[in-house]
Structures are given as structure tokens and as C-alpha cells.
């Protein structure tokens, strides 16, 4: 699904053809309007507000970052506001499976780099889909649009509800 942007490169370099396979279940996600903020501090303030709204609604939140450094900065900001969270950034790779397994629990906040936990579904707790599902927030454009689409696709997996926003 996320390889279509590099279809020509796959063909040219590897002689590989790309075949699109339709989703087994329809995507039920919502892409919310992006918010562009002039400073990093305002972006992080907006993130804290967005996380708080989701927590009040009993929804889990996945915050996508581009680097370990950025993920640690976001974690520090959330901690400074008293928001409990887990960090998934390959620095603590021995705990990754457990963090991913819990990321779909109601009220859980996970901060992750774009490479951490890839290819792993985040199962939702019972009742979370009815409250809107997993909310994914991206804090930066990645070097490849494909990686941005992978992050957005973490919301609403397996036909569940979810949402995505870029801050």
C-alpha cells in the first residue's frame, strides 16, 4: 500500500513489479485538518492540548516523531504537563513489543519514532473504537511521503475507527 510512490524505482533497480492488494476491510479513519504553527513551542503546546482532549474521551494517542531526540523532547514536554506516556524509539528496543501491545488501551499515550514498532498492529481495547479509536499525531514531515502514509495508516487498522492529524 505505501510503496506506490516508489513503483518506478522498484522496477528500475530491482526489476520488480508492484501489485496492489486491496484492503481486507475498508479504512474507517478520519484525516483531520493539518495545523501549521510558527514555533516548536506552540506546536508542542498544541500537541499537549490535543492529547488532553483524546484522554478525556478515553482514546489512545500515538505521537509520531522523526528522531530519537525529538521523541525524547516530546516525552519531556508531556511529562512536564503530568501526562503519563510511553516512548517507543528503538533506544529501549527490549520493551518495544510490550509498548506496542499496550498502545491501543484507552487513555494510553505513546511517543514513537517513525522506525519504531513498524509492521506491528496496535490492538484496541474493547470500547476504544466506539470512542473514536486510535488518534495518531505527526509532528514532522518525513523524508519520504511513504513514511508519512505509514504513520497515518497506524490509525484505523483492520477496519477499526481512528484519526490522524499533522501538527
Coordinates of N, CA, C and O in Angstrom, one line a residue:
X1 N 0.8 -1.2 0.0 CA 0.0 0.0 0.0 C 0.8 1.3 0.0 O 0.5 2.2 -0.7
X2 N 2.0 1.3 0.7 CA 2.7 2.5 0.8 C 3.9 2.6 -0.2 O 4.6 3.5 -0.2
X3 N 4.0 1.6 -1.0 CA 5.1 1.5 -2.0 C 4.8 2.2 -3.3 O 5.7 2.3 -4.1
X4 N 3.6 2.6 -3.5 CA 3.2 3.1 -4.9 C 4.0 4.3 -5.3 O 4.3 4.5 -6.5
X5 N 4.5 5.1 -4.3 CA 5.3 6.3 -4.7 C 6.7 5.9 -5.3 O 7.3 6.7 -5.9
X6 N 7.1 4.7 -5.0 CA 8.4 4.2 -5.4 C 8.3 3.1 -6.5 O 9.3 2.4 -6.7
X7 N 7.2 3.0 -7.1 CA 6.9 1.9 -8.1 C 8.0 1.9 -9.2 O 8.5 0.9 -9.5
X8 N 8.3 3.1 -9.7 CA 9.2 3.2 -10.8 C 10.6 2.7 -10.4 O 11.3 2.0 -11.1
X9 N 11.0 3.2 -9.2 CA 12.3 2.8 -8.7 C 12.4 1.3 -8.4 O 13.5 0.7 -8.7
X10 N 11.4 0.7 -7.9 CA 11.4 -0.8 -7.7 C 11.6 -1.5 -9.0 O 12.3 -2.5 -9.1
X11 N 10.9 -1.0 -10.0 CA 11.0 -1.6 -11.4 C 12.4 -1.4 -11.9 O 13.0 -2.4 -12.4
X12 N 12.9 -0.2 -11.9 CA 14.2 0.1 -12.5 C 15.4 -0.6 -11.8 O 16.2 -1.2 -12.4
X13 N 15.4 -0.5 -10.5 CA 16.5 -1.0 -9.7 C 16.5 -2.5 -9.5 O 17.5 -3.2 -9.7
X14 N 15.3 -3.1 -9.2 CA 15.2 -4.5 -8.9 C 14.5 -5.3 -9.9 O 14.4 -6.5 -9.8
X15 N 13.9 -4.6 -10.9 CA 13.1 -5.4 -11.9 C 11.8 -5.9 -11.4 O 11.3 -6.9 -11.9
X16 N 11.4 -5.4 -10.3 CA 10.2 -5.9 -9.6 C 9.0 -5.1 -10.0 O 9.0 -3.9 -10.2
X17 N 7.9 -5.8 -10.2 CA 6.6 -5.2 -10.4 C 5.8 -5.1 -9.1 O 5.9 -6.0 -8.3
X18 N 5.1 -4.0 -9.0 CA 4.3 -3.8 -7.8 C 2.8 -4.1 -8.1 O 2.3 -3.7 -9.1
X19 N 2.3 -5.0 -7.3 CA 0.9 -5.3 -7.4 C 0.1 -4.8 -6.2 O 0.5 -5.2 -5.1
X20 N -0.9 -4.0 -6.4 CA -1.7 -3.5 -5.3 C -2.7 -4.6 -4.8 O -3.4 -5.2 -5.6
X21 N -2.7 -4.8 -3.5 CA -3.7 -5.7 -3.0 C -4.7 -4.9 -2.2 O -4.3 -4.1 -1.3
X22 N -5.9 -5.1 -2.5 CA -6.9 -4.3 -1.7 C -7.0 -4.6 -0.3 O -6.7 -5.7 0.1
X23 N -7.4 -3.6 0.5 CA -7.6 -3.9 2.0 C -8.6 -5.0 2.2 O -9.6 -5.1 1.5
X24 N -8.4 -5.8 3.2 CA -9.4 -6.8 3.6 C -10.6 -6.2 4.2 O -11.7 -6.7 4.0
X25 N -10.4 -5.0 4.8 CA -11.6 -4.3 5.4 C -11.4 -2.8 5.0 O -10.3 -2.3 4.9
X26 N -12.5 -2.1 4.9 CA -12.4 -0.7 4.5 C -11.8 0.1 5.6 O -11.9 -0.1 6.7
X27 N -11.0 1.1 5.1 CA -10.4 2.1 6.0 C -11.4 3.0 6.6 O -12.2 3.7 5.8
X28 N -11.6 3.1 7.9 CA -12.6 3.9 8.6 C -11.9 5.1 9.3 O -12.5 5.6 10.3
X29 N -10.8 5.5 8.8 CA -10.1 6.6 9.5 C -10.6 8.0 9.1 O -11.2 8.1 8.1
X30 N -10.2 8.9 9.9 CA -10.5 10.3 9.6 C -9.2 11.1 9.6 O -8.5 11.1 10.6
X31 N -9.0 11.8 8.5 CA -7.8 12.7 8.4 C -8.3 14.1 8.8 O -9.0 14.7 8.0
X32 N -7.8 14.5 9.9 CA -8.2 15.9 10.4 C -7.3 16.9 9.7 O -6.2 16.7 9.3
X33 N -7.8 18.2 9.6 CA -7.0 19.2 9.0 C -5.7 19.4 9.7 O -5.6 19.4 11.0
X34 N -4.7 19.6 8.9 CA -3.3 19.9 9.5 C -3.3 21.3 10.1 O -4.1 22.2 9.8
X35 N -2.5 21.4 11.2 CA -2.3 22.7 11.8 C -0.9 23.1 11.6 O 0.0 22.3 11.9
X36 N -0.6 24.3 11.1 CA 0.7 24.8 10.9 C 1.0 25.9 12.0 O 0.2 26.8 12.0
X37 N 2.0 25.6 12.8 CA 2.3 26.6 13.9 C 3.6 27.1 13.7 O 4.6 26.5 13.3
X38 N 3.8 28.4 14.0 CA 5.1 29.1 13.7 C 6.3 28.7 14.5 O 7.4 28.9 14.1
X39 N 6.1 28.1 15.7 CA 7.3 27.8 16.5 C 7.1 26.4 17.1 O 6.0 25.9 17.2
X40 N 8.2 25.8 17.4 CA 8.2 24.5 18.0 C 7.4 24.5 19.4 O 6.7 23.5 19.7
X41 N 7.6 25.5 20.2 CA 6.9 25.6 21.4 C 5.4 25.6 21.3 O 4.7 24.9 22.0
X42 N 4.9 26.4 20.3 CA 3.5 26.4 20.0 C 3.0 25.0 19.5 O 1.9 24.6 19.8
X43 N 3.8 24.4 18.7 CA 3.5 23.0 18.2 C 3.3 22.1 19.4 O 2.4 21.3 19.5
X44 N 4.2 22.1 20.3 CA 4.2 21.2 21.5 C 3.0 21.6 22.4 O 2.4 20.7 23.0
X45 N 2.7 22.8 22.5 CA 1.5 23.2 23.3 C 0.2 22.7 22.6 O -0.7 22.2 23.3
X46 N 0.2 22.8 21.3 CA -1.0 22.2 20.6 C -1.1 20.7 20.8 O -2.2 20.2 20.9
X47 N 0.1 20.1 20.8 CA 0.1 18.6 21.0 C -0.5 18.3 22.4 O -1.3 17.4 22.5
X48 N 0.0 19.0 23.4 CA -0.5 18.7 24.7 C -2.0 18.9 24.8 O -2.7 18.1 25.4
X49 N -2.5 20.0 24.2 CA -4.0 20.2 24.1 C -4.7 19.0 23.4 O -5.7 18.5 23.9
X50 N -4.1 18.6 22.3 CA -4.8 17.5 21.5 C -4.8 16.2 22.3 O -5.7 15.5 22.3
X51 N -3.6 15.9 23.0 CA -3.5 14.7 23.8 C -4.6 14.7 24.9 O -5.3 13.8 25.2
X52 N -4.7 15.9 25.6 CA -5.6 16.0 26.7 C -7.1 15.8 26.2 O -7.9 15.1 26.9
X53 N -7.4 16.3 25.0 CA -8.8 16.1 24.5 C -9.0 14.6 24.3 O -10.1 14.1 24.6
X54 N -8.1 13.9 23.7 CA -8.2 12.5 23.5 C -8.3 11.7 24.8 O -9.1 10.8 24.9
X55 N -7.5 12.1 25.7 CA -7.5 11.4 27.0 C -8.9 11.5 27.7 O -9.4 10.6 28.3
X56 N -9.5 12.7 27.6 CA -10.8 13.0 28.2 C -11.8 12.1 27.5 O -12.8 11.7 28.2
X57 N -11.6 11.8 26.2 CA -12.6 11.0 25.5 C -12.3 9.5 25.7 O -13.0 8.7 25.1
X58 N -11.2 9.1 26.4 CA -10.9 7.7 26.6 C -10.2 7.1 25.4 O -10.3 5.9 25.2
X59 N -9.6 7.9 24.6 CA -8.9 7.4 23.4 C -7.4 7.3 23.6 O -6.8 8.1 24.3
X60 N -6.8 6.3 23.0 CA -5.3 6.2 23.0 C -4.7 7.2 21.9 O -5.4 7.5 20.9
X61 N -3.5 7.6 22.1 CA -2.8 8.5 21.2 C -1.4 8.0 20.9 O -0.7 7.6 21.8
X62 N -1.1 8.0 19.6 CA 0.2 7.7 19.1 C 0.8 9.0 18.5 O 0.2 9.6 17.6
X63 N 1.9 9.5 19.1 CA 2.6 10.7 18.6 C 3.8 10.2 17.8 O 4.7 9.6 18.3
X64 N 3.8 10.6 16.5 CA 4.9 10.2 15.6 C 6.0 11.3 15.5 O 5.6 12.5 15.3
X65 N 7.2 10.9 15.7 CA 8.3 11.9 15.6 C 9.4 11.4 14.6 O 9.4 10.2 14.2
X66 N 10.2 12.2 14.2 CA 11.3 11.9 13.2 C 12.5 11.3 13.8 O 13.3 10.6 13.1
X67 N 12.8 11.6 15.0 CA 14.1 11.2 15.6 C 14.0 10.8 17.0 O 13.0 11.2 17.7
X68 N 15.0 10.1 17.5 CA 15.1 9.8 18.9 C 15.1 11.1 19.8 O 14.4 11.2 20.8
X69 N 15.9 12.0 19.3 CA 16.0 13.3 20.0 C 14.6 14.0 20.1 O 14.2 14.5 21.2
X70 N 13.9 14.0 19.0 CA 12.5 14.7 19.0 C 11.6 13.9 19.9 O 10.8 14.5 20.7
X71 N 11.7 12.6 19.9 CA 10.8 11.8 20.8 C 11.1 12.0 22.2 O 10.1 12.1 23.1
X72 N 12.3 12.2 22.6 CA 12.7 12.5 24.0 C 12.2 13.9 24.4 O 11.8 14.1 25.5
X73 N 12.3 14.8 23.5 CA 11.8 16.2 23.8 C 10.3 16.2 24.0 O 9.8 16.9 24.9
X74 N 9.6 15.5 23.1 CA 8.1 15.4 23.3 C 7.8 14.7 24.6 O 6.9 15.2 25.4
X75 N 8.5 13.6 24.9 CA 8.3 12.9 26.2 C 8.5 13.9 27.4 O 7.7 13.9 28.3
X76 N 9.5 14.7 27.3 CA 9.8 15.6 28.4 C 8.7 16.7 28.5 O 8.2 17.0 29.7
X77 N 8.1 17.1 27.4 CA 7.0 18.1 27.4 C 5.8 17.5 28.0 O 5.1 18.1 28.9
X78 N 5.5 16.3 27.6 CA 4.3 15.6 28.2 C 4.5 15.4 29.7 O 3.5 15.6 30.4
X79 N 5.6 14.9 30.1 CA 5.9 14.7 31.5 C 5.8 16.0 32.3 O 5.2 16.0 33.4
X80 N 6.2 17.1 31.7 CA 6.1 18.4 32.3 C 4.7 18.9 32.6 O 4.4 19.7 33.4
X81 N 3.8 18.3 31.8 CA 2.3 18.6 31.9 C 1.6 17.5 32.7 O 0.4 17.5 32.7
X82 N 2.4 16.6 33.2 CA 1.8 15.5 34.0 C 1.0 14.4 33.2 O 0.1 13.8 33.7
X83 N 1.4 14.3 31.9 CA 0.7 13.3 31.1 C 1.5 12.1 31.0 O 2.7 12.1 30.5
X84 N 1.0 11.0 31.6 CA 1.7 9.7 31.5 C 1.8 9.2 30.1 O 0.9 9.4 29.3
X85 N 2.9 8.6 29.7 CA 3.2 8.2 28.4 C 4.3 7.1 28.3 O 5.0 6.9 29.3
X86 N 4.4 6.5 27.2 CA 5.5 5.5 26.9 C 6.2 6.0 25.7 O 5.6 6.6 24.8
X87 N 7.5 5.7 25.6 CA 8.3 6.1 24.5 C 8.8 4.8 23.7 O 9.3 3.9 24.3
X88 N 8.6 4.9 22.4 CA 8.9 3.8 21.5 C 9.9 4.4 20.5 O 9.4 5.0 19.5
X89 N 11.2 4.3 20.7 CA 12.1 4.9 19.8 C 13.4 4.1 19.5 O 14.4 4.6 19.1
X90 N 13.3 2.8 19.7 CA 14.4 1.8 19.4 C 15.5 2.0 20.4 O 16.5 1.2 20.3
X91 N 15.5 3.0 21.3 CA 16.5 3.1 22.3 C 16.2 2.0 23.4 O 17.1 1.4 23.9
X92 N 14.9 1.8 23.6 CA 14.5 0.8 24.6 C 13.9 -0.4 23.8 O 12.8 -0.8 24.1
X93 N 14.6 -0.9 22.9 CA 14.1 -1.9 22.0 C 13.6 -3.2 22.7 O 12.8 -3.9 22.2
X94 N 14.2 -3.5 23.8 CA 13.8 -4.7 24.5 C 12.3 -4.6 25.0 O 11.6 -5.6 25.3
X95 N 11.8 -3.4 25.2 CA 10.4 -3.2 25.7 C 9.5 -2.9 24.6 O 8.3 -2.7 24.8
X96 N 9.9 -2.8 23.3 CA 9.0 -2.4 22.2 C 7.8 -3.2 22.1 O 6.7 -2.6 21.9
X97 N 7.9 -4.5 22.1 CA 6.7 -5.4 21.9 C 5.6 -5.1 23.0 O 4.4 -4.9 22.6
X98 N 6.0 -4.9 24.2 CA 5.1 -4.6 25.3 C 4.5 -3.2 25.1 O 3.3 -3.0 25.4
X99 N 5.2 -2.3 24.7 CA 4.7 -0.9 24.5 C 3.7 -0.9 23.4 O 2.6 -0.3 23.5
X100 N 4.0 -1.6 22.2 CA 3.1 -1.6 21.1 C 1.8 -2.3 21.5 O 0.7 -1.9 21.2
X101 N 1.9 -3.4 22.3 CA 0.7 -4.2 22.7 C -0.2 -3.3 23.6 O -1.4 -3.6 23.6
X102 N 0.3 -2.3 24.3 CA -0.5 -1.5 25.2 C -0.9 -0.2 24.6 O -1.7 0.5 25.1
X103 N -0.4 0.1 23.4 CA -0.6 1.5 22.8 C -2.1 1.7 22.4 O -2.5 2.8 22.2
X104 N -2.9 0.6 22.3 CA -4.3 0.8 21.9 C -5.2 0.8 23.1 O -6.4 0.8 22.9
X105 N -4.7 0.9 24.3 CA -5.5 0.9 25.5 C -6.1 2.3 25.7 O -5.5 3.3 25.4
X106 N -7.3 2.3 26.2 CA -8.0 3.6 26.5 C -7.1 4.5 27.4 O -6.6 4.1 28.4
X107 N -6.9 5.7 26.9 CA -6.1 6.7 27.7 C -4.6 6.5 27.6 O -3.9 7.2 28.4
X108 N -4.1 5.6 26.8 CA -2.6 5.4 26.7 C -2.0 6.4 25.7 O -2.6 6.6 24.6
X109 N -0.9 7.0 26.0 CA -0.2 7.9 25.1 C 1.2 7.3 24.8 O 1.9 6.9 25.7
X110 N 1.5 7.1 23.5 CA 2.7 6.5 23.1 C 3.4 7.5 22.2 O 2.8 8.0 21.2
X111 N 4.7 7.8 22.4 CA 5.5 8.6 21.6 C 6.5 7.7 20.8 O 7.2 6.9 21.5
X112 N 6.5 7.8 19.5 CA 7.3 6.8 18.7 C 8.0 7.5 17.6 O 7.5 8.4 17.0
X113 N 9.2 7.1 17.3 CA 9.9 7.5 16.1 C 9.3 6.8 14.9 O 8.6 5.8 15.1
X114 N 9.5 7.3 13.7 CA 8.9 6.7 12.5 C 9.4 5.3 12.2 O 8.7 4.5 11.5
X115 N 10.5 4.8 12.8 CA 11.0 3.5 12.5 C 10.6 2.5 13.6 O 10.7 1.3 13.4
X116 N 10.2 3.0 14.8 CA 10.0 2.1 15.9 C 8.6 1.4 15.8 O 7.6 2.0 15.4
X117 N 8.6 0.1 16.0 CA 7.3 -0.6 16.1 C 6.6 -0.8 14.7 O 5.5 -1.1 14.7
X118 N 7.4 -0.5 13.6 CA 6.7 -0.6 12.3 C 6.3 -2.1 12.0 O 7.0 -3.0 12.4
X119 N 5.3 -2.2 11.3 CA 4.8 -3.5 10.9 C 4.0 -4.3 12.0 O 3.7 -5.4 11.8
X120 N 3.8 -3.6 13.1 CA 3.1 -4.2 14.2 C 1.7 -3.5 14.4 O 1.7 -2.3 14.5
X121 N 0.7 -4.2 14.4 CA -0.6 -3.6 14.6 C -0.8 -3.3 16.1 O -0.2 -3.9 16.9
X122 N -1.5 -2.2 16.3 CA -1.8 -1.8 17.7 C -3.3 -2.2 18.0 O -4.2 -1.6 17.5
X123 N -3.4 -3.3 18.7 CA -4.8 -3.7 19.0 C -5.5 -2.8 20.0 O -4.9 -2.3 20.9
X124 N -6.7 -2.5 19.7 CA -7.5 -1.6 20.5 C -8.3 -2.4 21.6 O -8.8 -3.5 21.4
X125 N -8.3 -1.8 22.8 CA -9.1 -2.3 23.9 C -10.6 -2.3 23.5 O -11.0 -1.5 22.7
X126 N -11.4 -3.2 24.1 CA -12.8 -3.2 23.8 C -13.4 -1.8 24.2 O -13.0 -1.2 25.2
X127 N -14.2 -1.3 23.3 CA -14.8 0.0 23.6 C -14.1 1.2 23.0 O -14.6 2.3 22.9
X128 N -12.8 1.1 22.7 CA -12.0 2.2 22.2 C -12.5 2.6 20.8 O -12.6 3.8 20.6
X129 N -12.8 1.7 20.0 CA -13.3 2.0 18.6 C -14.5 2.9 18.7 O -14.7 3.8 18.0
X130 N -15.4 2.5 19.6 CA -16.6 3.3 19.8 C -16.4 4.7 20.3 O -17.2 5.6 20.0
X131 N -15.3 5.0 20.9 CA -14.9 6.3 21.3 C -14.1 7.1 20.3 O -13.6 8.2 20.6
X132 N -13.9 6.5 19.1 CA -13.1 7.1 18.1 C -11.8 6.4 17.7 O -11.2 6.8 16.7
X133 N -11.4 5.4 18.4 CA -10.2 4.6 18.1 C -8.9 5.3 18.4 O -8.9 6.4 19.1
X134 N -7.9 4.8 17.8 CA -6.5 5.4 18.0 C -6.4 6.7 17.3 O -6.8 6.8 16.1
X135 N -5.9 7.7 17.9 CA -5.6 9.0 17.3 C -4.1 9.1 17.1 O -3.3 9.0 18.1
X136 N -3.7 9.4 15.9 CA -2.3 9.5 15.5 C -2.0 10.9 15.2 O -2.7 11.6 14.4
X137 N -0.9 11.5 15.8 CA -0.4 12.8 15.5 C 1.0 12.8 15.0 O 1.9 12.1 15.6
X138 N 1.2 13.4 13.8 CA 2.5 13.5 13.2 C 3.1 14.9 13.5 O 2.4 15.9 13.3
X139 N 4.3 14.9 14.0 CA 4.9 16.2 14.3 C 5.9 16.8 13.3 O 6.4 17.8 13.4
X140 N 6.1 16.0 12.2 CA 7.0 16.4 11.2 C 6.8 15.7 9.9 O 6.4 14.5 9.9
X141 N 7.1 16.3 8.8 CA 7.2 15.6 7.5 C 8.4 14.8 7.5 O 9.5 15.2 8.0
X142 N 8.3 13.5 7.0 CA 9.4 12.7 6.9 C 10.1 12.8 5.5 O 9.5 13.5 4.7
X143 N 11.2 12.2 5.4 CA 12.0 12.4 4.1 C 11.2 11.8 2.9 O 11.4 12.2 1.8
X144 N 10.4 10.8 3.2 CA 9.6 10.2 2.1 C 8.1 10.2 2.5 O 7.7 9.9 3.6
X145 N 7.3 10.6 1.5 CA 5.9 10.6 1.7 C 5.3 9.2 2.1 O 4.4 9.1 2.9
X146 N 6.0 8.2 1.7 CA 5.6 6.8 2.0 C 5.6 6.6 3.5 O 4.7 6.0 4.1
X147 N 6.6 7.2 4.2 CA 6.8 7.0 5.7 C 5.7 7.8 6.4 O 5.1 7.3 7.3
X148 N 5.3 9.0 5.8 CA 4.2 9.7 6.4 C 2.9 8.9 6.2 O 2.1 8.9 7.2
X149 N 2.7 8.3 5.1 CA 1.5 7.5 4.9 C 1.5 6.3 5.8 O 0.4 5.9 6.3
X150 N 2.6 5.7 6.1 CA 2.7 4.6 7.0 C 2.2 5.0 8.4 O 1.5 4.3 9.1
X151 N 2.7 6.2 8.9 CA 2.3 6.7 10.2 C 0.8 6.9 10.2 O 0.1 6.5 11.2
X152 N 0.3 7.6 9.2 CA -1.1 7.9 9.2 C -1.9 6.6 9.2 O -3.0 6.5 9.8
X153 N -1.4 5.6 8.5 CA -2.1 4.3 8.5 C -2.1 3.5 9.8 O -2.8 2.5 9.9
X154 N -1.4 3.9 10.8 CA -1.4 3.3 12.1 C -2.8 3.5 12.7 O -3.2 2.7 13.5
X155 N -3.5 4.6 12.3 CA -4.8 4.8 12.8 C -5.8 4.0 12.0 O -5.5 3.7 10.8
X156 N -6.8 3.5 12.5 CA -7.9 2.8 11.8 C -7.4 1.5 11.1 O -7.8 1.2 10.0
X157 N -6.6 0.7 11.8 CA -6.2 -0.6 11.2 C -7.3 -1.6 11.3 O -8.1 -1.5 12.2
X158 N -7.2 -2.5 10.4 CA -8.1 -3.7 10.5 C -9.6 -3.3 10.5 O -10.4 -3.9 11.1
X159 N -9.9 -2.2 9.8 CA -11.3 -1.8 9.7 C -11.8 -1.1 10.9 O -13.0 -0.7 11.0
X160 N -10.9 -0.8 11.9 CA -11.4 -0.1 13.1 C -11.4 1.4 12.8 O -10.9 1.9 11.8
X161 N -12.1 2.2 13.7 CA -12.1 3.6 13.6 C -10.8 4.2 14.1 O -10.1 3.6 14.9
X162 N -10.5 5.4 13.7 CA -9.3 6.1 14.2 C -9.2 7.4 13.5 O -10.0 7.8 12.6
X163 N -8.2 8.2 13.9 CA -8.0 9.5 13.2 C -6.5 9.9 13.2 O -5.7 9.3 13.9
X164 N -6.2 10.8 12.3 CA -4.8 11.3 12.1 C -4.8 12.8 11.9 O -5.7 13.4 11.3
X165 N -3.8 13.4 12.5 CA -3.6 14.9 12.3 C -2.1 15.2 12.2 O -1.3 14.6 13.0
X166 N -1.8 16.1 11.4 CA -0.4 16.6 11.4 C -0.4 18.0 12.1 O -1.2 18.9 11.8
X167 N 0.6 18.1 13.0 CA 0.7 19.4 13.7 C 2.1 20.0 13.3 O 3.0 19.3 13.1

